[in-house]
Amino acid sequence: MSRFLQMAGLVIGLIGLVLQAAITIPASMAAGRSLLGSIVFLFSFFTILTNIAAVMVHASLLSPTGYAWFPAFAGQRMRAGVAVAITLVFIVYATVLAGLWQPQGLFLLCDILLHYITPFIFVLWWLVAGADGSTRWRDISWWMIYPLAYLAYALIRAPFAGEVPYPFLDVAKNGAASVAVSALGVTALFVGLSVLAVLIDHGIGRLRGKPALQSGRR
């Protein structure tokens, strides 16, 4: 089942990402952006970046010899961190963003693939085969680098680009206080999911006879 989920996650993730790029870049250029600007716009979405990370994790572990194709994405810290991030993608989209627009056609298909199906497959794979009880509480500080760096990028880019990837980050429209509250809320959610991921990983480790590590050794 693990192998099937990896293959499904890799194939569906790639299809979703390639299709999203194929429809977003031309639409963005039609809206007045340059080709480079359209590519930057596409890669300014947390959803896209996180789905790329999920695809890389799946791809890194598919070698028939057990050798990691992309070692940086094969480690337990990365696997668990991506599970947290892609769960955040699902929750924020389903509860906040889904009601703000009504995508049609291929845009709707991409939305379903990248916001619902790939998160479900990745988290299920992580629960079945990715978690092993080896995460440490200090791993959370490493995972936090990603959303905080992304938030800084999105806010710094906004005045120069005149746009934000997500409406709740629009300081010009919502005000700094509202954006700060939204950012703190999403950050708190990420921390909560991280704590839950460590607890689940430790629980799975105990069920498999691999008690959670208490020291710095792996």
Short mmCIF file of N, CA and C in Angstrom, two decimals, residues 144-218:
data_model
loop_
_atom_site.label_atom_id
_atom_site.label_comp_id
_atom_site.label_asym_id
_atom_site.label_seq_id
_atom_site.Cartn_x
_atom_site.Cartn_y
_atom_site.Cartn_z
N MET A 144 9.02 25.39 11.30
CA MET A 144 8.49 26.75 11.34
C MET A 144 9.22 27.69 10.37
N ILE A 145 10.44 27.34 9.99
CA ILE A 145 11.19 28.20 9.08
C ILE A 145 10.43 28.40 7.77
N TYR A 146 9.81 27.35 7.29
CA TYR A 146 9.13 27.40 5.99
C TYR A 146 7.96 28.39 5.98
N PRO A 147 6.96 28.25 6.86
CA PRO A 147 5.83 29.20 6.79
C PRO A 147 6.23 30.63 7.15
N LEU A 148 7.19 30.79 8.06
CA LEU A 148 7.61 32.14 8.42
C LEU A 148 8.38 32.81 7.28
N ALA A 149 9.23 32.04 6.61
CA ALA A 149 9.95 32.58 5.45
C ALA A 149 8.97 32.92 4.33
N TYR A 150 7.98 32.06 4.14
CA TYR A 150 6.98 32.33 3.11
C TYR A 150 6.18 33.60 3.44
N LEU A 151 5.77 33.74 4.69
CA LEU A 151 5.03 34.93 5.10
C LEU A 151 5.84 36.19 4.86
N ALA A 152 7.11 36.15 5.23
CA ALA A 152 7.98 37.31 5.02
C ALA A 152 8.09 37.64 3.54
N TYR A 153 8.26 36.61 2.72
CA TYR A 153 8.36 36.82 1.27
C TYR A 153 7.09 37.46 0.71
N ALA A 154 5.94 36.91 1.09
CA ALA A 154 4.67 37.40 0.55
C ALA A 154 4.44 38.86 0.94
N LEU A 155 4.78 39.22 2.18
CA LEU A 155 4.54 40.59 2.64
C LEU A 155 5.55 41.57 2.05
N ILE A 156 6.79 41.13 1.91
CA ILE A 156 7.81 42.01 1.33
C ILE A 156 7.56 42.22 -0.16
N ARG A 157 7.11 41.18 -0.84
CA ARG A 157 6.85 41.26 -2.28
C ARG A 157 5.63 42.13 -2.61
N ALA A 158 4.65 42.15 -1.73
CA ALA A 158 3.37 42.79 -2.01
C ALA A 158 3.47 44.24 -2.48
N PRO A 159 4.22 45.11 -1.78
CA PRO A 159 4.27 46.51 -2.24
C PRO A 159 4.91 46.68 -3.61
N PHE A 160 5.84 45.80 -3.95
CA PHE A 160 6.53 45.90 -5.24
C PHE A 160 5.69 45.30 -6.37
N ALA A 161 5.02 44.18 -6.08
CA ALA A 161 4.23 43.50 -7.10
C ALA A 161 2.82 44.06 -7.22
N GLY A 162 2.37 44.70 -6.16
CA GLY A 162 1.00 45.22 -6.16
C GLY A 162 -0.05 44.15 -6.01
N GLU A 163 0.34 43.00 -5.47
CA GLU A 163 -0.59 41.89 -5.30
C GLU A 163 -0.09 40.97 -4.21
N VAL A 164 -1.01 40.19 -3.67
CA VAL A 164 -0.66 39.17 -2.67
C VAL A 164 -1.26 37.85 -3.13
N PRO A 165 -0.64 36.74 -2.79
CA PRO A 165 -1.17 35.45 -3.23
C PRO A 165 -2.49 35.09 -2.55
N TYR A 166 -2.69 35.58 -1.34
CA TYR A 166 -3.91 35.24 -0.60
C TYR A 166 -4.53 36.51 -0.04
N PRO A 167 -5.85 36.67 -0.14
CA PRO A 167 -6.49 37.93 0.25
C PRO A 167 -6.31 38.31 1.71
N PHE A 168 -6.17 37.35 2.60
CA PHE A 168 -6.02 37.70 4.01
C PHE A 168 -4.64 38.28 4.33
N LEU A 169 -3.75 38.31 3.33
CA LEU A 169 -2.43 38.93 3.52
C LEU A 169 -2.35 40.31 2.88
N ASP A 170 -3.47 40.84 2.43
CA ASP A 170 -3.51 42.13 1.74
C ASP A 170 -3.58 43.27 2.74
N VAL A 171 -2.43 43.84 3.06
CA VAL A 171 -2.36 44.94 4.03
C VAL A 171 -3.09 46.17 3.50
N ALA A 172 -2.93 46.47 2.20
CA ALA A 172 -3.55 47.66 1.62
C ALA A 172 -5.07 47.61 1.74
N LYS A 173 -5.65 46.43 1.61
CA LYS A 173 -7.10 46.30 1.65
C LYS A 173 -7.64 46.05 3.04
N ASN A 174 -6.95 45.23 3.82
CA ASN A 174 -7.47 44.81 5.11
C ASN A 174 -6.89 45.56 6.30
N GLY A 175 -5.73 46.19 6.09
CA GLY A 175 -5.06 46.86 7.20
C GLY A 175 -4.05 45.95 7.87
N ALA A 176 -3.05 46.57 8.46
CA ALA A 176 -1.96 45.80 9.07
C ALA A 176 -2.44 44.95 10.23
N ALA A 177 -3.37 45.48 11.03
CA ALA A 177 -3.85 44.75 12.20
C ALA A 177 -4.56 43.46 11.79
N SER A 178 -5.42 43.56 10.77
CA SER A 178 -6.15 42.39 10.31
C SER A 178 -5.20 41.33 9.74
N VAL A 179 -4.22 41.78 8.97
CA VAL A 179 -3.25 40.85 8.41
C VAL A 179 -2.44 40.20 9.52
N ALA A 180 -2.08 40.97 10.54
CA ALA A 180 -1.31 40.43 11.65
C ALA A 180 -2.11 39.34 12.38
N VAL A 181 -3.39 39.59 12.59
CA VAL A 181 -4.24 38.60 13.26
C VAL A 181 -4.34 37.33 12.41
N SER A 182 -4.54 37.51 11.11
CA SER A 182 -4.64 36.35 10.21
C SER A 182 -3.34 35.56 10.20
N ALA A 183 -2.20 36.28 10.12
CA ALA A 183 -0.91 35.61 10.10
C ALA A 183 -0.65 34.86 11.40
N LEU A 184 -1.01 35.47 12.52
CA LEU A 184 -0.83 34.80 13.81
C LEU A 184 -1.73 33.57 13.91
N GLY A 185 -2.95 33.69 13.38
CA GLY A 185 -3.86 32.55 13.42
C GLY A 185 -3.34 31.38 12.61
N VAL A 186 -2.86 31.65 11.40
CA VAL A 186 -2.33 30.58 10.56
C VAL A 186 -1.06 29.99 11.19
N THR A 187 -0.22 30.85 11.76
CA THR A 187 0.99 30.37 12.41
C THR A 187 0.66 29.48 13.60
N ALA A 188 -0.32 29.90 14.38
CA ALA A 188 -0.74 29.10 15.53
C ALA A 188 -1.28 27.75 15.08
N LEU A 189 -2.02 27.76 13.97
CA LEU A 189 -2.53 26.50 13.43
C LEU A 189 -1.39 25.60 13.01
N PHE A 190 -0.38 26.17 12.37
CA PHE A 190 0.78 25.38 11.94
C PHE A 190 1.48 24.78 13.16
N VAL A 191 1.65 25.57 14.22
CA VAL A 191 2.29 25.05 15.43
C VAL A 191 1.46 23.92 16.03
N GLY A 192 0.14 24.12 16.07
CA GLY A 192 -0.73 23.08 16.61
C GLY A 192 -0.65 21.79 15.82
N LEU A 193 -0.64 21.92 14.49
CA LEU A 193 -0.49 20.73 13.64
C LEU A 193 0.86 20.07 13.83
N SER A 194 1.89 20.87 14.05
CA SER A 194 3.23 20.32 14.28
C SER A 194 3.28 19.50 15.56
N VAL A 195 2.69 20.04 16.62
CA VAL A 195 2.64 19.30 17.89
C VAL A 195 1.88 18.00 17.70
N LEU A 196 0.76 18.08 17.00
CA LEU A 196 -0.04 16.88 16.74
C LEU A 196 0.76 15.85 15.93
N ALA A 197 1.51 16.33 14.94
CA ALA A 197 2.31 15.42 14.12
C ALA A 197 3.36 14.69 14.94
N VAL A 198 4.02 15.40 15.85
CA VAL A 198 5.03 14.75 16.70
C VAL A 198 4.37 13.71 17.60
N LEU A 199 3.23 14.06 18.19
CA LEU A 199 2.52 13.12 19.07
C LEU A 199 2.08 11.87 18.29
N ILE A 200 1.56 12.10 17.09
CA ILE A 200 1.13 10.95 16.26
C ILE A 200 2.33 10.10 15.88
N ASP A 201 3.43 10.75 15.49
CA ASP A 201 4.62 10.01 15.10
C ASP A 201 5.14 9.17 16.26
N HIS A 202 5.17 9.75 17.45
CA HIS A 202 5.63 9.00 18.62
C HIS A 202 4.69 7.83 18.92
N GLY A 203 3.37 8.09 18.77
CA GLY A 203 2.41 7.02 19.02
C GLY A 203 2.58 5.88 18.03
N ILE A 204 2.75 6.21 16.75
CA ILE A 204 2.96 5.18 15.74
C ILE A 204 4.27 4.42 16.02
N GLY A 205 5.29 5.15 16.43
CA GLY A 205 6.56 4.51 16.76
C GLY A 205 6.40 3.49 17.88
N ARG A 206 5.63 3.84 18.90
CA ARG A 206 5.41 2.90 20.00
C ARG A 206 4.63 1.67 19.54
N LEU A 207 3.63 1.90 18.67
CA LEU A 207 2.86 0.77 18.16
C LEU A 207 3.74 -0.19 17.36
N ARG A 208 4.75 0.37 16.71
CA ARG A 208 5.65 -0.46 15.90
C ARG A 208 6.88 -0.91 16.67
N GLY A 209 6.86 -0.66 17.98
CA GLY A 209 7.98 -1.09 18.79
C GLY A 209 9.21 -0.24 18.66
N LYS A 210 9.02 1.02 18.23
CA LYS A 210 10.14 1.95 18.10
C LYS A 210 9.85 3.17 18.97
N PRO A 211 10.24 3.14 20.22
CA PRO A 211 9.95 4.26 21.11
C PRO A 211 10.57 5.56 20.61
N ALA A 212 9.89 6.66 20.89
CA ALA A 212 10.37 7.98 20.45
C ALA A 212 11.75 8.27 21.01
N LEU A 213 12.57 8.93 20.23
CA LEU A 213 13.91 9.29 20.66
C LEU A 213 13.85 10.36 21.72
N GLN A 214 14.62 10.21 22.75
CA GLN A 214 14.66 11.21 23.81
C GLN A 214 15.93 12.02 23.78
N SER A 215 16.91 11.58 23.03
CA SER A 215 18.18 12.27 22.95
C SER A 215 18.35 12.88 21.58
N GLY A 216 19.53 13.43 21.32
CA GLY A 216 19.81 14.02 20.02
C GLY A 216 20.14 12.99 18.97
N ARG A 217 20.27 11.70 19.36
CA ARG A 217 20.62 10.69 18.37
C ARG A 217 19.38 10.23 17.65
N ARG A 218 19.59 9.84 16.37
CA ARG A 218 18.50 9.27 15.58
C ARG A 218 18.70 7.77 15.47
#
